[in-house]
CSV table of C-alpha atoms and ligand atoms in Angstrom, one decimal:
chain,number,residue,atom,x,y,z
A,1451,UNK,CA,22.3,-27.2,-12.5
A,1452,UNK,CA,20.9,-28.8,-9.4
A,1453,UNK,CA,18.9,-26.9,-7.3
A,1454,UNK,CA,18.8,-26.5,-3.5
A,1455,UNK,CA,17.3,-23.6,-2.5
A,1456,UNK,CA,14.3,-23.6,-4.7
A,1457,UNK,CA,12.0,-27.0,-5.8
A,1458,UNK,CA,11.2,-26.9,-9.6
A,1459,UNK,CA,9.2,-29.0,-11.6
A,1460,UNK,CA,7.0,-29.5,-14.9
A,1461,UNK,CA,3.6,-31.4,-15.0
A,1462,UNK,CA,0.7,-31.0,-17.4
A,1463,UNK,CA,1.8,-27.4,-19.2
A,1464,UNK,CA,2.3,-25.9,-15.4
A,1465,UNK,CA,6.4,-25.2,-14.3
A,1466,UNK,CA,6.0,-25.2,-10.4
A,1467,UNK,CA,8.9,-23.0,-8.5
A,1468,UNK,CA,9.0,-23.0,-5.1
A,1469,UNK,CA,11.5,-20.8,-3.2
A,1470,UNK,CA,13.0,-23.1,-0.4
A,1471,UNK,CA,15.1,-21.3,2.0
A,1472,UNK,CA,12.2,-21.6,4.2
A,1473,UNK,CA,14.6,-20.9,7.9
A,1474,UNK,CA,15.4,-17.7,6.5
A,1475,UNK,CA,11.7,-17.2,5.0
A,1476,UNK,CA,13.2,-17.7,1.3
A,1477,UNK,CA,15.2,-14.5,1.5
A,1478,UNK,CA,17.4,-14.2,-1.5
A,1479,UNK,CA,21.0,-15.4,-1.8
A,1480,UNK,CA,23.4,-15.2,-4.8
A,1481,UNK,CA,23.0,-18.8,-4.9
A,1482,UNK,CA,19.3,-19.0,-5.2
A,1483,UNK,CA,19.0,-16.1,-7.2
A,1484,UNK,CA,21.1,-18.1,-9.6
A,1485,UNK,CA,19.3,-21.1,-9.5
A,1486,UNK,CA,15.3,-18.9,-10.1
A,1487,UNK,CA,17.6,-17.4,-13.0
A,1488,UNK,CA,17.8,-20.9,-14.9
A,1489,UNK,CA,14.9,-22.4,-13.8
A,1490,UNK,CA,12.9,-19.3,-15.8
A,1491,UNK,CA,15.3,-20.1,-18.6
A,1492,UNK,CA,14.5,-23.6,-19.0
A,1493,UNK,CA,10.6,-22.3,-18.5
A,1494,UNK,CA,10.9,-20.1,-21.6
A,1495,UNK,CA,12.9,-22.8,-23.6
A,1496,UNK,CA,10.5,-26.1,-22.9
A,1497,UNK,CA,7.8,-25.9,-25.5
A,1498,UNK,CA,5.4,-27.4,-23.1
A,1499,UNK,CA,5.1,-25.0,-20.8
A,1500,UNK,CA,2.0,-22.7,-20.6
A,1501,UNK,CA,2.0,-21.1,-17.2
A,1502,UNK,CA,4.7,-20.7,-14.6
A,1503,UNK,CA,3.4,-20.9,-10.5
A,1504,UNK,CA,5.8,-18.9,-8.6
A,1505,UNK,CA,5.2,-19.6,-4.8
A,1506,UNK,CA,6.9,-20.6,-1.3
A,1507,UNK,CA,8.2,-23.4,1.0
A,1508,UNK,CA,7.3,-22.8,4.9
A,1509,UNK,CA,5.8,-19.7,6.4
A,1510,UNK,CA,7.0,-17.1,4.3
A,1511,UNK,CA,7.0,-16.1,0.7
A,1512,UNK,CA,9.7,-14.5,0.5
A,1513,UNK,CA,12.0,-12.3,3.0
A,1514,UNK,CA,13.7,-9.9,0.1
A,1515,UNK,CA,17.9,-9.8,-0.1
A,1516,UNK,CA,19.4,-12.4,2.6
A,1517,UNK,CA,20.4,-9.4,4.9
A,1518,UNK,CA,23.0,-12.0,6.7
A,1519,UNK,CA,25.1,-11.9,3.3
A,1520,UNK,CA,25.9,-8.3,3.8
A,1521,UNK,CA,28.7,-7.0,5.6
A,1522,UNK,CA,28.0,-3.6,7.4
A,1523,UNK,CA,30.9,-4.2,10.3
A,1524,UNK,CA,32.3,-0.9,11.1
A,1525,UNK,CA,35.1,-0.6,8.4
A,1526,UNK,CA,33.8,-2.7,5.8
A,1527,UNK,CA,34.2,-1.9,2.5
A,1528,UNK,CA,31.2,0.3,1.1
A,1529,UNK,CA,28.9,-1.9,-0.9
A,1530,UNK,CA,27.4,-1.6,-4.1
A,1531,UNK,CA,24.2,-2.3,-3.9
A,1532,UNK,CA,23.3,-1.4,-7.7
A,1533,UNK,CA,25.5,-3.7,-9.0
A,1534,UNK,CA,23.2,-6.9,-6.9
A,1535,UNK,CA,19.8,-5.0,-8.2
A,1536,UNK,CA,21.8,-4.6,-11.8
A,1537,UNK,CA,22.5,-8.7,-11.5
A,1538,UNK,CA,19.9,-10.4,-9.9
A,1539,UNK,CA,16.8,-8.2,-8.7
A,1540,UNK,CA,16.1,-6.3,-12.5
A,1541,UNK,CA,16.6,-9.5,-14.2
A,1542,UNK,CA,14.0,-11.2,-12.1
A,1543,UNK,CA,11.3,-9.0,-12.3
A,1544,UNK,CA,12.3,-8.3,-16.3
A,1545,UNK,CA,12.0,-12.2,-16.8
A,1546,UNK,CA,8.7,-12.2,-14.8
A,1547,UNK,CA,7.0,-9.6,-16.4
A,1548,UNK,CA,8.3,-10.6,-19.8
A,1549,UNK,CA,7.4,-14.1,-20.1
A,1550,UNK,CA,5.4,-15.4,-22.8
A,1551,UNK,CA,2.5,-17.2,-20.7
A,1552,UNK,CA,0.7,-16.3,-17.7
A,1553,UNK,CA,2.4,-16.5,-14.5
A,1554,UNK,CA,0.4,-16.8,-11.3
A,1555,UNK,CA,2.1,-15.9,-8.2
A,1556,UNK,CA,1.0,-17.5,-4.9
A,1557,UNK,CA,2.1,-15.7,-2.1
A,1558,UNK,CA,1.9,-18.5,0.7
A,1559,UNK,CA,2.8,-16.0,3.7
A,1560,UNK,CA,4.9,-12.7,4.8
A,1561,UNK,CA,6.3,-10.8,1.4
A,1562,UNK,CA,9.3,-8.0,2.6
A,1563,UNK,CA,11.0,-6.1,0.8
A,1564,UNK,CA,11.9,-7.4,-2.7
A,1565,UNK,CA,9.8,-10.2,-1.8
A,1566,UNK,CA,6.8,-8.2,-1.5
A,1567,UNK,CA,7.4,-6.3,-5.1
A,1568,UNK,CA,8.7,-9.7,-6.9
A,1569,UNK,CA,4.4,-11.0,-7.0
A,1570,UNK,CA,3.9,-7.4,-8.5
A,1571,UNK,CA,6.0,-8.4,-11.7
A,1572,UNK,CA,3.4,-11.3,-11.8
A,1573,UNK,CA,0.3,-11.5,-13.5
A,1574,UNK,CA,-1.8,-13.2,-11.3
A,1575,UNK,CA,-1.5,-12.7,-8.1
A,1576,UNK,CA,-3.2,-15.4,-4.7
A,1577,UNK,CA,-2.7,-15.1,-1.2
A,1578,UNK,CA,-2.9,-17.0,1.6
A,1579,UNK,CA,-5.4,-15.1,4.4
A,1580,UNK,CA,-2.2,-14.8,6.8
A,1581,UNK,CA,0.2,-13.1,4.2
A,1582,UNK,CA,1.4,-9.8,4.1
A,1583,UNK,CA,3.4,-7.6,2.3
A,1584,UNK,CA,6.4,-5.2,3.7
A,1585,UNK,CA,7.9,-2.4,1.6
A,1586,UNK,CA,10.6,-3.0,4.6
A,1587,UNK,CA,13.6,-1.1,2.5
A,1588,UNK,CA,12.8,1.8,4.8
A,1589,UNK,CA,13.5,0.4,7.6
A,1590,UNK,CA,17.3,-0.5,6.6
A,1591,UNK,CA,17.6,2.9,5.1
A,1592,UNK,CA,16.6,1.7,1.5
A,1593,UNK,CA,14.3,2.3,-1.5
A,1594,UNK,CA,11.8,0.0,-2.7
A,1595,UNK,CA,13.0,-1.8,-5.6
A,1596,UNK,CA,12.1,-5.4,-8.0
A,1597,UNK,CA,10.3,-2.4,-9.8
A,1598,UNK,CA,7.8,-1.5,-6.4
A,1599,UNK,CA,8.4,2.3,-6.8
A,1600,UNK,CA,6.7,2.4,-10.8
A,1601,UNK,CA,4.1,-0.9,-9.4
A,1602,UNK,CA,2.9,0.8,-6.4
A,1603,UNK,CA,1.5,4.3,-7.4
A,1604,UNK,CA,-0.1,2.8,-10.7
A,1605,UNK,CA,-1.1,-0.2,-8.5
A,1606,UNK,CA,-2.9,1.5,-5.3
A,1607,UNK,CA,-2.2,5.0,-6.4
A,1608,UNK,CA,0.4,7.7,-5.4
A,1609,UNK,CA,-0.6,8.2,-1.3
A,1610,UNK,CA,-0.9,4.7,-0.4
A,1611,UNK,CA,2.1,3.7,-2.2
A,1612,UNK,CA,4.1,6.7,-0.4
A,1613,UNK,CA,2.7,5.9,2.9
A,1614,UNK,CA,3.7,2.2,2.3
A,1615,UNK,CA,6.9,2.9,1.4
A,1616,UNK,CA,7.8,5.4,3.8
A,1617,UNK,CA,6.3,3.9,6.6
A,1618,UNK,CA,7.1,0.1,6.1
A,1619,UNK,CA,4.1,-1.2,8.0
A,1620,UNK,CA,2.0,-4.5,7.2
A,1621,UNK,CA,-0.4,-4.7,5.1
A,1622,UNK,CA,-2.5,-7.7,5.1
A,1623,UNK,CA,-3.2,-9.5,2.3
A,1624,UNK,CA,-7.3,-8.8,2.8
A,1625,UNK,CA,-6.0,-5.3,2.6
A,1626,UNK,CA,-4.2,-5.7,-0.1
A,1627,UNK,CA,-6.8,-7.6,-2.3
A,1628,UNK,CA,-9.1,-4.2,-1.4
A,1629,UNK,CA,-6.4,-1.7,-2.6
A,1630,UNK,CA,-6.1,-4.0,-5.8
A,1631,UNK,CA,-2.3,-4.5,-5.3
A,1632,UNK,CA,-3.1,-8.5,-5.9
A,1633,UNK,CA,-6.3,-10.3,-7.4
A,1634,UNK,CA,-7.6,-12.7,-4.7
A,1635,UNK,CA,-7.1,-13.7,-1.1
A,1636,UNK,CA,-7.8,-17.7,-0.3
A,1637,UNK,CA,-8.0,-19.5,2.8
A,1638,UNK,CA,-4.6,-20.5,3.7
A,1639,UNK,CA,-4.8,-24.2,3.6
A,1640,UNK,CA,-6.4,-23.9,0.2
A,1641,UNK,CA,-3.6,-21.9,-1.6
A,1642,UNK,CA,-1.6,-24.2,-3.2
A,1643,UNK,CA,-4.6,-26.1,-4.5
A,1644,UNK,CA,-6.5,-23.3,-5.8
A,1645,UNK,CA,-3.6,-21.9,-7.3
A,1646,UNK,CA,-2.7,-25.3,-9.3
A,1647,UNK,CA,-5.6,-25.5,-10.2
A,1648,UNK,CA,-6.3,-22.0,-11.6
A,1649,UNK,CA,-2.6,-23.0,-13.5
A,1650,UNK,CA,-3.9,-26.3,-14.9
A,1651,UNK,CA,-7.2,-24.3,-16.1
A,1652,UNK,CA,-4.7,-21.6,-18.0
A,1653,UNK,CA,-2.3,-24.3,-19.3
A,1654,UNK,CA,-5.6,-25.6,-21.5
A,1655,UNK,CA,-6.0,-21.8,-23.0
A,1656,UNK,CA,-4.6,-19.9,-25.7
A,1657,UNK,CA,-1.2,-19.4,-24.3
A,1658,UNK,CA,-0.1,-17.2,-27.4
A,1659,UNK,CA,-3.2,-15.3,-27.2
A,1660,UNK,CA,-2.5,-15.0,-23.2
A,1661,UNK,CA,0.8,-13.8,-24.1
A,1662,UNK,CA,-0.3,-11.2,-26.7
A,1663,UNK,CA,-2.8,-9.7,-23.6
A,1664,UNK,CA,0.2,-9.5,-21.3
A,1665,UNK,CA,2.0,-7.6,-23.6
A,1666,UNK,CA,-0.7,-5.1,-24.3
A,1667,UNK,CA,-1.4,-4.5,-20.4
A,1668,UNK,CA,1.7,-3.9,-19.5
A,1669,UNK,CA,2.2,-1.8,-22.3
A,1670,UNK,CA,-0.5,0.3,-21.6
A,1671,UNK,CA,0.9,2.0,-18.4
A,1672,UNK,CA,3.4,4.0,-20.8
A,1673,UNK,CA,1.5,4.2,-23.5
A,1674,UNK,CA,-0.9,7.1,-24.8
A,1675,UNK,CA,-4.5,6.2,-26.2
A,1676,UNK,CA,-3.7,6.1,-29.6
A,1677,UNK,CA,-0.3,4.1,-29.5
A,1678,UNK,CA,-2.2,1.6,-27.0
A,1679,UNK,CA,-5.1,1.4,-30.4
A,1680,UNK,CA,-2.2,0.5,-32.5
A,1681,UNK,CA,-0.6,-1.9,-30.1
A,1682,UNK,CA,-3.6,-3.9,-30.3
A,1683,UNK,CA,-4.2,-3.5,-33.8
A,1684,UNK,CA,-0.6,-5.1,-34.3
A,1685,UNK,CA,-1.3,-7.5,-31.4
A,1686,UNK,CA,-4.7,-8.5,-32.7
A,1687,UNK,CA,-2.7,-9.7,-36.5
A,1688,UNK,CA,-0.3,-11.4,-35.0
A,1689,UNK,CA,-3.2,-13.2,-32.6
A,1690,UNK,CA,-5.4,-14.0,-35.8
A,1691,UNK,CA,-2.6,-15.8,-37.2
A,1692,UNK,CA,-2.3,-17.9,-34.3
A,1693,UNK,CA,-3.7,-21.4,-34.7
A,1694,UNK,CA,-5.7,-21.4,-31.5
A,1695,UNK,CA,-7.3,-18.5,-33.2
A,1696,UNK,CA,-8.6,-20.7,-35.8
A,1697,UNK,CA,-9.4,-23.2,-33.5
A,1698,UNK,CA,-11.1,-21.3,-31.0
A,1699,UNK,CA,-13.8,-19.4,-34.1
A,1700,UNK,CA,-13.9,-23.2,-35.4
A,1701,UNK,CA,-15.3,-24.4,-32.4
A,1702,UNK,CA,-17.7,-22.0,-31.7
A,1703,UNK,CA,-19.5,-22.4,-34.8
A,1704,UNK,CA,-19.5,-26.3,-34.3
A,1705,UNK,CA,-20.5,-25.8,-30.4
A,1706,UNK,CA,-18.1,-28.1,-28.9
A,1707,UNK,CA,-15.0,-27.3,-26.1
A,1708,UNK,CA,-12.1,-25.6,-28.4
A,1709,UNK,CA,-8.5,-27.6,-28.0
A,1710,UNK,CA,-6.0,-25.3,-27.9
A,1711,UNK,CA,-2.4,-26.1,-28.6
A,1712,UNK,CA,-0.7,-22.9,-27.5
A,1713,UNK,CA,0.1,-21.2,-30.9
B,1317,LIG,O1,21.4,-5.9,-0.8
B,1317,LIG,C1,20.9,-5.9,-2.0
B,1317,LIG,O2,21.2,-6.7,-2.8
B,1317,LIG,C2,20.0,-4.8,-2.3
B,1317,LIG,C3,18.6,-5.3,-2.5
B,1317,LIG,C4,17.8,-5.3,-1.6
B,1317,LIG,C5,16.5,-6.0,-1.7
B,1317,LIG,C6,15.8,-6.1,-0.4
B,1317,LIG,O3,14.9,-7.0,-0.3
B,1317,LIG,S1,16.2,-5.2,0.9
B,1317,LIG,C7,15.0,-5.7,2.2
B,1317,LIG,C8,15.5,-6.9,2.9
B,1317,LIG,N1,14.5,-7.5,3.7
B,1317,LIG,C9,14.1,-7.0,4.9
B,1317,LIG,O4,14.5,-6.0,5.3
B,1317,LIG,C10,13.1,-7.9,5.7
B,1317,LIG,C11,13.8,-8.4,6.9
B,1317,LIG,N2,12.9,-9.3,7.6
B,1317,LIG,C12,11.9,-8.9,8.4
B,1317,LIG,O5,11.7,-7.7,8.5
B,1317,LIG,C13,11.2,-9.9,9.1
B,1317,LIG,O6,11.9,-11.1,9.2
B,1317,LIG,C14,9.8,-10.2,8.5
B,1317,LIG,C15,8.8,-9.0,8.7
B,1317,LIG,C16,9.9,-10.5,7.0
B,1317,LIG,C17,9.1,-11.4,9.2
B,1317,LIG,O7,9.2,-11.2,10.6
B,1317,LIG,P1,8.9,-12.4,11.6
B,1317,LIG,O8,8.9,-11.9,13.0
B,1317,LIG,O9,7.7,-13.2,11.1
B,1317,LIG,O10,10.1,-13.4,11.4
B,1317,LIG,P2,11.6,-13.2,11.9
B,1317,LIG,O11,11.8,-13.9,13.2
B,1317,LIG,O12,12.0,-11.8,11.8
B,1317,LIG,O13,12.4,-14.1,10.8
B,1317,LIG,C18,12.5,-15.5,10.8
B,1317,LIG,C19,13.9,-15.9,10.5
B,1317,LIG,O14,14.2,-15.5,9.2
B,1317,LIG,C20,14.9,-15.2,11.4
B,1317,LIG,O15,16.0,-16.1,11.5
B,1317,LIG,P3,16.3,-16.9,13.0
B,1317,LIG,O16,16.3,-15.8,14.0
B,1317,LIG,O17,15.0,-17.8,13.1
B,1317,LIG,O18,17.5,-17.6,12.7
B,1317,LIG,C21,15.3,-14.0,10.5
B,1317,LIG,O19,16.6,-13.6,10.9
B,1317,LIG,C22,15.3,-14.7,9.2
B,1317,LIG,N3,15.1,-13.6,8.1
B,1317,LIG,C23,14.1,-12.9,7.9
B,1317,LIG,N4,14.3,-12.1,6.9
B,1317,LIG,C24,15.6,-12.2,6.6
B,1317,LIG,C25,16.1,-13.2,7.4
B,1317,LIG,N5,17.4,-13.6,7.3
B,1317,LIG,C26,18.2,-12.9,6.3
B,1317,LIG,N6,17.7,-11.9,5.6
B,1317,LIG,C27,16.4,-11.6,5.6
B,1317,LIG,N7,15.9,-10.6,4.8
């Protein structure tokens, strides 16, 4: 498939995808939500890749559903909205949150709507000093979706996420870093470049062992005490059959950098 409203490229274990609709701040259309769709398939396919960098081209992130491919004219046949979230918007965040490797997410400017709960699905999340994040559904008479209604309350807790979804104000991505919604605010012009770089840096770690954590954290929002302690005895087997595992104990003991393959 060739891709025009998202760039997408490979280079030294990092997948790079950039949203690029940036005149209509890389809101969602069917089109690029097809074209995201197979770019994450060839990332969980192609054996190289150890962490995917989800970002944006211009001054936005990303804008949510492209509200110009809706038709609301008076007499217009009554959409379905569930079946887009059912297509497109639970897919994304599934294939986000369930990916194998780390994925950072670099939110490069404004974040509405599914936009602003898409980096939430992320692990990793960096923003540009200028961003911001809308929970804008309530403004069009919707409800926060890509996942933001179970995020939020576990993210910032139950008041803030109510008063961000019901009130659909900005909140700035210094803001956000303080409420713990995302992990670190960078100077704008240094985004890209700190976020490659923190990619690069995870694409030389244990990306199974990476992938193992993942699972257990996001795990551990549903789980009780004791069924998180048997997760991670299961996860902690399958870890210390992992070659990195072996290579990680073997080079402590001969105090030199480990090499780390990935498996
Ligand atoms: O329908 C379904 O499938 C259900 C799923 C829904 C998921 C959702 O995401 S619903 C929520 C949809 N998103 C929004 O409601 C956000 C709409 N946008 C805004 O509120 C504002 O644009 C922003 C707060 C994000 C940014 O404001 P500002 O002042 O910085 O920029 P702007 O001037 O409003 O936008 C710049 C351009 O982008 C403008 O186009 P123009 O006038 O230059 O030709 C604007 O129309 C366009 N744009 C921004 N957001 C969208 C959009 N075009 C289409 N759809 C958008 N969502």
């Amino acid at each position: 498939m060739a891709f025009e409203h998202i760039l997408f490229s490979i280079e030294d274990g990092v997948a790079l995808l950039s949203l690029n609709r940036p005149d209509q701040l890389n809101s969602f259309n069917t089109q690029m939500h097809k074209e995201v769709r197979e770019a994450l398939k060839q990332v969980r396919q192609a054996p190289q890749v150890r962490v995917l960098l989800l970002t944006g081209e211009g001054r936005g992130f990303c804008a949510g559903q492209d509200l110009s491919d809706r038709n609301v004219a008076p007499g217009a046949q009554v959409p379905d909205l569930g079946e887009s979230i059912e297509a497109f918007y639970n897919p994304l965040v599934r294939a986000l949150r369930d990916l194998p490797m780390p994925v950072i997410c670099a939110v490069n400017g404004v974040a509405a709507g599914a936009g602003a709960n898409i980096p939430l699905a992320c692990d990793l999340v960096l923003a540009a000093r200028s961003a911001s994040f809308i929970q804008a559904f309530c403004k069009i008479g919707l409800v926060p979706d890509s996942g933001g209604t179970w995020q939020l309350p576990r993210l910032v807790g139950m008041a803030r996420a109510k008063a961000l979804a019901m009130l659909g104000e900005r909140l700035s991505a210094e803001k956000a870093e303080q409420w713990g919604l995302i992990h670190r605010v960078v100077d704008d012009a240094a985004l890209r470049d700190e976020a490659l770089a923190l990619a690069r840096q995870l694409a030389t770690q244990p990306t199974y062992g990476l992938a193992l954590i993942k699972r257990a954290l996001n795990a551990s929002y549903d789980n009780h005490f004791d069924q998180q302690l048997e997760l991670e005895r299961d996860l902690q087997r399958l870890a210390g059959r992992s070659e990195d595992y072996r290579e990680g104990v073997a080079a402590f003991m001969a105090k030199r950098a480990p090499a780390f393959k990935g498996c």
